[in-house]
Short mmCIF file of C-alpha atoms and ligand atoms in Angstrom, two decimals:
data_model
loop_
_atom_site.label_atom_id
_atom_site.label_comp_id
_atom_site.label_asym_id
_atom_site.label_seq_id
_atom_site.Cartn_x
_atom_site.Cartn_y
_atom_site.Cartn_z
CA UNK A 18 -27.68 8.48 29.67
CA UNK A 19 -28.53 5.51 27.66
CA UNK A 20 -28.37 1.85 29.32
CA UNK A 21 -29.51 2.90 32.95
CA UNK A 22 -26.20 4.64 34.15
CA UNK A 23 -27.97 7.08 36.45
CA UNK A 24 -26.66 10.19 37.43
CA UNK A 25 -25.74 8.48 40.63
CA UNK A 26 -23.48 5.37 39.46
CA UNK A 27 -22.04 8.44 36.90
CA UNK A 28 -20.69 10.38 39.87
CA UNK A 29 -19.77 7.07 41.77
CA UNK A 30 -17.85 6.38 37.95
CA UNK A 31 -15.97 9.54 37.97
CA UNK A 32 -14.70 9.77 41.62
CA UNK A 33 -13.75 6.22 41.23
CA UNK A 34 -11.74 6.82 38.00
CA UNK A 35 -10.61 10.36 39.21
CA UNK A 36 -9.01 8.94 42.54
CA UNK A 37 -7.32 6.01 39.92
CA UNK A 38 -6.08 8.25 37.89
CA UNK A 39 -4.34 10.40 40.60
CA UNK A 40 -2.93 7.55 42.40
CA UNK A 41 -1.71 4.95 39.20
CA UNK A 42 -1.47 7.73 36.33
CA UNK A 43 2.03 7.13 34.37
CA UNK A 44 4.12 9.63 34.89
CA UNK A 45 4.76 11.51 31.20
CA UNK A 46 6.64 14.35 29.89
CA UNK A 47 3.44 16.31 28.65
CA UNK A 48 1.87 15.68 32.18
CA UNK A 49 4.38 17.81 33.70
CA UNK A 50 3.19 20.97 32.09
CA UNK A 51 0.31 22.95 31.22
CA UNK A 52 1.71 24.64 28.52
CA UNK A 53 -0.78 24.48 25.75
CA UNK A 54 1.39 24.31 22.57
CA UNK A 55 3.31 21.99 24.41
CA UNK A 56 0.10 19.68 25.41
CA UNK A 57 -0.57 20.40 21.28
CA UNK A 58 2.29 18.84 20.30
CA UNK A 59 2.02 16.07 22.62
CA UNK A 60 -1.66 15.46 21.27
CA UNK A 61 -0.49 15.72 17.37
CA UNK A 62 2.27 13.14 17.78
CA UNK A 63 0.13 10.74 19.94
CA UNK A 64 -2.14 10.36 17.11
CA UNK A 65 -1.70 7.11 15.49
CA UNK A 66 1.84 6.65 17.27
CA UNK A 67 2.85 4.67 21.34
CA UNK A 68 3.33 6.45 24.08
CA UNK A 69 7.03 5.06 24.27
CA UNK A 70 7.96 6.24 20.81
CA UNK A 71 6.86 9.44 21.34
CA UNK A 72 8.15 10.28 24.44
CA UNK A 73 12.01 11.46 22.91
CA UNK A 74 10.39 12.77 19.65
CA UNK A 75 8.53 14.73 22.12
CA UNK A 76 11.35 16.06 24.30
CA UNK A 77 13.63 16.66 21.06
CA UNK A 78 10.61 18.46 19.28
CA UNK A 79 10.32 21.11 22.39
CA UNK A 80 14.00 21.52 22.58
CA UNK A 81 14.14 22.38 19.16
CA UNK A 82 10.90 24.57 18.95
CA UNK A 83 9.92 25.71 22.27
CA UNK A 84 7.41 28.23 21.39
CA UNK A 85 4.92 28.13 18.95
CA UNK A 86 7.11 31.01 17.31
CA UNK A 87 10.19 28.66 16.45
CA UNK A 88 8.00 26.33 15.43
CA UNK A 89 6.41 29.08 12.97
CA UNK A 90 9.87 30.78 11.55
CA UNK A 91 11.32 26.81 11.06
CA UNK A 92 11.72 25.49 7.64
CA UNK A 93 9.37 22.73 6.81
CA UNK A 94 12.43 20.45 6.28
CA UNK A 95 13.72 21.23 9.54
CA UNK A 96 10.69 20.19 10.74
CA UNK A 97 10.00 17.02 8.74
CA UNK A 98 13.61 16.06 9.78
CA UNK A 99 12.85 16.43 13.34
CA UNK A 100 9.91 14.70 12.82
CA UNK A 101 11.38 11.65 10.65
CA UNK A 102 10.52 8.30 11.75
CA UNK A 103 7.09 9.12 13.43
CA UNK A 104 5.50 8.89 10.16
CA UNK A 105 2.09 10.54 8.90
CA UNK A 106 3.86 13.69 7.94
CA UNK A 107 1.24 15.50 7.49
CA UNK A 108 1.10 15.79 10.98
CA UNK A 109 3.79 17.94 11.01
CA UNK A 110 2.83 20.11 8.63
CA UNK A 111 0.15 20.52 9.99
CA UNK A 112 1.44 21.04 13.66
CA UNK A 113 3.38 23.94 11.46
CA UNK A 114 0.69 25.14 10.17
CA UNK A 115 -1.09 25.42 13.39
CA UNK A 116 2.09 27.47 15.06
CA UNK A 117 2.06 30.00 12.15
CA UNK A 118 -1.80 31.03 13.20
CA UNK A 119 -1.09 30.64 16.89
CA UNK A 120 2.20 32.60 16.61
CA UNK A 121 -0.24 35.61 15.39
CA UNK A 122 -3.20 35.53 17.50
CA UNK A 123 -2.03 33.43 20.05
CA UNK A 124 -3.41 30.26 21.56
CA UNK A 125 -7.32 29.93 20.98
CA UNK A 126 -9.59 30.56 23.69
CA UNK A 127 -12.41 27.99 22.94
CA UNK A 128 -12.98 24.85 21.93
CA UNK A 129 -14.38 26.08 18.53
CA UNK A 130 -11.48 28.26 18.06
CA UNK A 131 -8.90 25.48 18.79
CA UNK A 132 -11.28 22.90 15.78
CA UNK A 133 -10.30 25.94 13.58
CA UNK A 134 -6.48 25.35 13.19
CA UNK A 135 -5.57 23.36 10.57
CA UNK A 136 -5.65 19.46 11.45
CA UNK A 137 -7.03 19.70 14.52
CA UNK A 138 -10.17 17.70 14.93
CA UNK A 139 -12.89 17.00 17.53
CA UNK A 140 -10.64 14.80 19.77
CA UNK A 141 -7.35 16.95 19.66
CA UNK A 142 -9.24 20.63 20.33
CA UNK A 143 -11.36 18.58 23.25
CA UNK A 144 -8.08 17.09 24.94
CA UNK A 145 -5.98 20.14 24.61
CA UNK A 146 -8.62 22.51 25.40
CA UNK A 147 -9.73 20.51 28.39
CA UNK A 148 -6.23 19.82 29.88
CA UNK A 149 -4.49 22.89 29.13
CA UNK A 150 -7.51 25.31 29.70
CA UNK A 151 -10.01 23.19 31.88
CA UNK A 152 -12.84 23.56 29.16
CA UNK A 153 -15.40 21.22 29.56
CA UNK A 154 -15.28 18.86 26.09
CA UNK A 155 -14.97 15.05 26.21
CA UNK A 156 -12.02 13.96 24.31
CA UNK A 157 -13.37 10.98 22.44
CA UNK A 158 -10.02 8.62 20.94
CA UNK A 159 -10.02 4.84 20.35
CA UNK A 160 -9.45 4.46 23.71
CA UNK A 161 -11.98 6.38 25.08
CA UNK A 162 -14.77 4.86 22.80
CA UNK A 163 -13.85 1.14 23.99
CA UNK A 164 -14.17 1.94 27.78
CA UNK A 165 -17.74 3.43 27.10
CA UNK A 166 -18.66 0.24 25.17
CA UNK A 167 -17.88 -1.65 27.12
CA UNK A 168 -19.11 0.43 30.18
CA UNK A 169 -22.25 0.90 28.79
CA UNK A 170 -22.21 -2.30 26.97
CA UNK A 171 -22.99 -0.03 24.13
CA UNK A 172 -22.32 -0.59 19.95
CA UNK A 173 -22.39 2.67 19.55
CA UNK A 174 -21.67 4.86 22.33
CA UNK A 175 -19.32 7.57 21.61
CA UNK A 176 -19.59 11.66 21.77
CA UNK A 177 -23.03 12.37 23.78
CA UNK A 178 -22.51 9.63 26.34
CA UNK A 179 -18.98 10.72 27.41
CA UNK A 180 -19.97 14.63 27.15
CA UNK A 181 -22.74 13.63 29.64
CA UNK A 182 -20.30 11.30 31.65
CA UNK A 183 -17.45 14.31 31.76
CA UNK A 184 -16.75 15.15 35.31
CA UNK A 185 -17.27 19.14 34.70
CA UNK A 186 -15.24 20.50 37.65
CA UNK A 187 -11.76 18.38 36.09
CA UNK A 188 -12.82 17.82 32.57
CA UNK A 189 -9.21 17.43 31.68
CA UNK A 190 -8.07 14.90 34.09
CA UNK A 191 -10.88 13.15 33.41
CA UNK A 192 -10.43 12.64 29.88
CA UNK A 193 -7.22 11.15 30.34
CA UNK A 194 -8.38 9.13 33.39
CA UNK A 195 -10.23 7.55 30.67
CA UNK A 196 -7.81 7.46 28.22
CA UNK A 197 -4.95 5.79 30.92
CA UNK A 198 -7.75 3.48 31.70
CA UNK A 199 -8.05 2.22 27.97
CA UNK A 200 -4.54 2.11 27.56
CA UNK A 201 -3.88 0.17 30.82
CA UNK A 202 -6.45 -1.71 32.12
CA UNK A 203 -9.54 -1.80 29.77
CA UNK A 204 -7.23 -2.84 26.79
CA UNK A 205 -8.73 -4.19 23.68
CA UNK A 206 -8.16 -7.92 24.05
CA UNK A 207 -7.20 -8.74 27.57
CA UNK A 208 -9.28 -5.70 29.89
CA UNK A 209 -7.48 -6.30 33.63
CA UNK A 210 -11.02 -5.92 34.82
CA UNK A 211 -9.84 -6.88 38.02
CA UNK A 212 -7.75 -3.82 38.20
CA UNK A 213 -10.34 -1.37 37.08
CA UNK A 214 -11.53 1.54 39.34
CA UNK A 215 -15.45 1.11 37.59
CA UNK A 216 -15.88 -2.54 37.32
CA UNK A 217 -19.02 -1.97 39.37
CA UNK A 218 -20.53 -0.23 36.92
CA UNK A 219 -19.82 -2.20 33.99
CA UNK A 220 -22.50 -3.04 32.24
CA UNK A 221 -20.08 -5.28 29.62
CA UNK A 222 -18.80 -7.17 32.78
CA UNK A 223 -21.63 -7.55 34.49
CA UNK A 224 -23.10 -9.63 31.41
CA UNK A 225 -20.50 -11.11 30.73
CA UNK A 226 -19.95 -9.85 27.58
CA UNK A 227 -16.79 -8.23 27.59
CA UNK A 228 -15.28 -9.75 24.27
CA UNK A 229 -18.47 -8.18 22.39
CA UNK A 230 -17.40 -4.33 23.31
CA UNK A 231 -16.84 -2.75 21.22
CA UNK A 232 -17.87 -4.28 17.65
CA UNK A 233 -14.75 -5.44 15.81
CA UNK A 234 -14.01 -2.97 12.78
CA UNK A 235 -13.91 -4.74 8.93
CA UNK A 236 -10.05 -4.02 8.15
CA UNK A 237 -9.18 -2.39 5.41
CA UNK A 238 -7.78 -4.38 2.78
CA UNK A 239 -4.24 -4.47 2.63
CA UNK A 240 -2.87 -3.06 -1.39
CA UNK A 241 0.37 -4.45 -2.53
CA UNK A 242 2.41 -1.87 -3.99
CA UNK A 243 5.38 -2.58 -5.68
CA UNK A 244 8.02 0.52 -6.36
CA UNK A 245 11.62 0.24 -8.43
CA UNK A 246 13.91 2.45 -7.66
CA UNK A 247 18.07 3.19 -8.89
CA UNK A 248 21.01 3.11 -7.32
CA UNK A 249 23.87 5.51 -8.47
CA UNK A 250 26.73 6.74 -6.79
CA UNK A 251 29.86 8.64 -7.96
CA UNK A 252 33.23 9.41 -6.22
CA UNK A 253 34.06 5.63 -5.49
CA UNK A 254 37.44 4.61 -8.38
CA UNK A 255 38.87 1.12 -7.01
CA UNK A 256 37.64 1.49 -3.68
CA UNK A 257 38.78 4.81 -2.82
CA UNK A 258 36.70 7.69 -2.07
CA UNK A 259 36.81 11.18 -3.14
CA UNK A 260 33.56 13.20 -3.22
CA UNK A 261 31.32 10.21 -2.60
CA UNK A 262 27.77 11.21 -3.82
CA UNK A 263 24.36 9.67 -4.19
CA UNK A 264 21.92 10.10 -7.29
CA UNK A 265 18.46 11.42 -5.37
CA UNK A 266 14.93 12.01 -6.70
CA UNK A 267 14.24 15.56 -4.86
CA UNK A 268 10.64 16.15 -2.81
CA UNK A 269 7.96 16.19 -5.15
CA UNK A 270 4.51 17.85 -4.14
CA UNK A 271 2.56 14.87 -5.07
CA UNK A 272 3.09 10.85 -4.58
CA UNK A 273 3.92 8.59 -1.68
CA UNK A 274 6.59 10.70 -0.06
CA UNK A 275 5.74 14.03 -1.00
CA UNK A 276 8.17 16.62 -0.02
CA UNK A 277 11.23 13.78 1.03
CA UNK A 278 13.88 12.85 -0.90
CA UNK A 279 13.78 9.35 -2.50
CA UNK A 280 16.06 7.42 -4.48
CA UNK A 281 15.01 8.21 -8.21
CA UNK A 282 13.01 5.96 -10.48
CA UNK A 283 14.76 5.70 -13.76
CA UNK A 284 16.09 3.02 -16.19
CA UNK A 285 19.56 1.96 -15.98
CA UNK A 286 21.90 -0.40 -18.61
CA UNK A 287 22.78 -3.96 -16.87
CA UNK A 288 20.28 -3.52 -13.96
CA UNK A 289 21.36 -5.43 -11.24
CA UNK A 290 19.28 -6.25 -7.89
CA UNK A 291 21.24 -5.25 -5.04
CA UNK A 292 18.93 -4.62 -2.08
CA UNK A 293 15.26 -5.26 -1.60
CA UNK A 294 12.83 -2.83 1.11
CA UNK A 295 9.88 -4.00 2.44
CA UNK A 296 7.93 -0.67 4.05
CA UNK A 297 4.33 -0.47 5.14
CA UNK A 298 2.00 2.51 5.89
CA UNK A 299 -1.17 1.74 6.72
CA UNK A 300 -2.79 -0.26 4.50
CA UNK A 301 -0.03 0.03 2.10
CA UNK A 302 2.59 -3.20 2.27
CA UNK A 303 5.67 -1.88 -0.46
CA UNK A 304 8.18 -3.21 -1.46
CA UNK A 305 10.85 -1.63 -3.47
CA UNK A 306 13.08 -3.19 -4.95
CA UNK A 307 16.48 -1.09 -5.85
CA UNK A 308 18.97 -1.72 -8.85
CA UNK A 309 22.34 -0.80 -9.35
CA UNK A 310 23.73 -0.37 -13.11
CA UNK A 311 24.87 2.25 -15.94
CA UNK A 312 23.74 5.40 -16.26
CA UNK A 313 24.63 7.26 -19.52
CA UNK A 314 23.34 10.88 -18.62
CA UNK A 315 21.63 12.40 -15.54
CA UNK A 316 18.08 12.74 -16.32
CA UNK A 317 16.69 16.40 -15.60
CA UNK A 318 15.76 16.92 -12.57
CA UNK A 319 18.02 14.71 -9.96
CA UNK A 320 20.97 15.52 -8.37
CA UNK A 321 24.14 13.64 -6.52
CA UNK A 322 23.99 14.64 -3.02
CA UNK A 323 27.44 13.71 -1.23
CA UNK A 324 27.22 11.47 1.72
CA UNK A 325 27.80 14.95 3.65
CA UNK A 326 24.83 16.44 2.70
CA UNK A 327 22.38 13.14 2.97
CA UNK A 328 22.19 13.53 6.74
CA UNK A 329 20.90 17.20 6.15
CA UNK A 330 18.21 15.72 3.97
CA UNK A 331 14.71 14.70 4.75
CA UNK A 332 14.87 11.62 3.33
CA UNK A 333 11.67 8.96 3.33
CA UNK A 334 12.00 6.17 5.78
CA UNK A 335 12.01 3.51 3.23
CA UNK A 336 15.11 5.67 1.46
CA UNK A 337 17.01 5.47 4.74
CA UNK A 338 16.66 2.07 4.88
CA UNK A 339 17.54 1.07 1.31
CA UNK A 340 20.78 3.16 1.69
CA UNK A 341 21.52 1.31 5.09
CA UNK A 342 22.06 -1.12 3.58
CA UNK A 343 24.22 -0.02 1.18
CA UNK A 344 26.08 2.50 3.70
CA UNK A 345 27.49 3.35 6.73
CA UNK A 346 24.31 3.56 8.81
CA UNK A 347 25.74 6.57 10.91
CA UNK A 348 25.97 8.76 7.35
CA UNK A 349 22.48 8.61 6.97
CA UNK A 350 21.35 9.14 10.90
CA UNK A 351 19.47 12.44 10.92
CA UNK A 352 21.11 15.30 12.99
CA UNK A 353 18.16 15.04 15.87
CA UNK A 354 19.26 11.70 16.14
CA UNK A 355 15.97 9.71 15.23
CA UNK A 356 16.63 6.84 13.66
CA UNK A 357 14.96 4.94 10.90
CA UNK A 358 11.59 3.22 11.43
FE1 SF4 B 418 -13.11 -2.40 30.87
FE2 SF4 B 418 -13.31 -4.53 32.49
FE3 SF4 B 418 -13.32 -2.04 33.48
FE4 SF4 B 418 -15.39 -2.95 32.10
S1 SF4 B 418 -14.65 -3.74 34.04
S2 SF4 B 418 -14.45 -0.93 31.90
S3 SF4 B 418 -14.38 -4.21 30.56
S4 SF4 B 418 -11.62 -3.06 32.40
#
């Protein structure tokens, strides 16, 4: 291995961090298990999203598709509506995706087999293979990739260098030894090096250069995007209610919230501003700005959905918040409970 970690210090590194990791590990629903759908979903919804948010989207998720079958045979709104508020729905569909095949040849046996299912890269097939089957493949995340940096004070140490580091006789508790170690102790702007199991062998710490692993990305720009949308509702005559229904936009295949339901973008006669959204997704900052006003005929293609229905919707997150405002927030609470992020 590059930088001078010899086989030695490697095996001194991995009983240090193995011992660690029994003894401080956080206890987490996916830990609990060996189930390897189960360990899949885990793995999908970690991606990009905190332990603590996941945790109840995880334990909802399961209840609600326990095998890879129910997963399979669900519609996809069912599934986007369990999954509402995580975000990156693609996941999702994905995940989905990923049941159907499993559902009809069952779970893969190999590594290679597991990077064949759709959205399932390097790092997912590695960490559920390794955990859930004991196959020896460094799982390389964010994470991961700092603590070798900075272990190996190392710009570019990645892949090779923790395949060679991977303690082969527990590959999978030792790829999330070093995961809980990045997300613990090694963290990316105050490490607890203190605290760490390996500070020995840090090559980062021991020239005291810490701050310099690993290489600060160049952010991605941020894009302003500006969206207008309408506000129509029927069934309210002098304050009193019959019928109440909402003009929606339904899923389209393409745009920002393919396949949810948004409020529609049309014209309308003496356009008033009545609620302003600010939403960002990744590099996106929006902000939509909704009017309320006349309508003279339903354009083609939208419908009124009565407040009934909306909760039975999946309905984009910036949606749910536009029409808290405007609504009872319970009417627009999905059934699984999750609430708007
Ligand atoms: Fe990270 Fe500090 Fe441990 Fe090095 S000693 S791996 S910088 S926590």
């Amino acid at each position: 291995m590059r930088s001078g970690l010899q086989e030695i210090a490697m095996q001194e590194i991995r009983k240090k961090l193995l011992g660690w990791h029994d003894k401080h590990q956080r206890d987490l629903p996916w830990r609990r298990t060996r189930d390897p759908y189960h360990i899949l979903v885990s793995e999908i919804m970690l991606q990009q999203t905190r332990v603590a948010a996941v945790i109840p989207y995880y334990q909802r998720f399961l209840k609600r598709f326990p095998t890879p079958a129910a997963l399979a045979r669900a519609r996809e709104t069912t599934v986007l509506r369990a999954w509402a508020g995580l975000g990156y729905y693609s996941r999702a569909r994905n995940l989905q995706a990923a049941a159907k095949q499993i559902a009809k040849h069952g779970f893969p046996a190999s590594y290679k087999d597991a990077l064949a299912l759709p959205g399932i890269g390097p790092y997912t097939a590695a960490a559920v293979m390794s955990i859930a089957a004991g196959l020896p493949h460094a799982a390389v995340d964010g994470n991961v990739r700092r603590v070798l940096s900075r272990l190996l004070a190392s710009h570019t140490a990645a892949q090779p260098e923790a395949d060679v580091l991977l303690d082969q006789a527990r590959p999978g508790d030792f790829n999330q030894a070093m995961m809980e170690l990045g997300a613990t102790v090694c963290l990316p702007r105050t490490p607890n090096c203190e605290a760490c199991p390996v500070v020995r062998h840090c090559e980062a710490r021991r020239l005291g250069q810490v701050a310099r692993f690993p290489a600060r990305k160049i952010k991605r720009e941020t894009e302003d995007v500006r969206i207008t949308w309408a506000y129509v509702e029927r069934g309210v005559e002098r304050g009193v209610e019959r019928n109440r229904a909402i003009l929606l936009q339904p899923p389209k295949p393409d745009g920002l919230w393919n396949n949810f339901w948004t409020l529609p973008d049309i014209l309308l006669r003496d356009a008033k501003l009545i609620a302003r959204v600010r939403h960002t997704v990744t590099f996106r900052k929006i902000e939509i700005e909704v009017y309320s006003g006349r309508l003279t005929r339903i354009p083609s293609g939208l419908v009124f959905v009565s407040l009934k229905k909306l909760r039975q919707l999946p309905l984009a997150t910036p949606v749910r918040k536009a029409l808290a405002l405007m609504l009872n927030p319970v009417v627009i609470r999905s059934r699984s409970g999750a609430k708007p992020d």
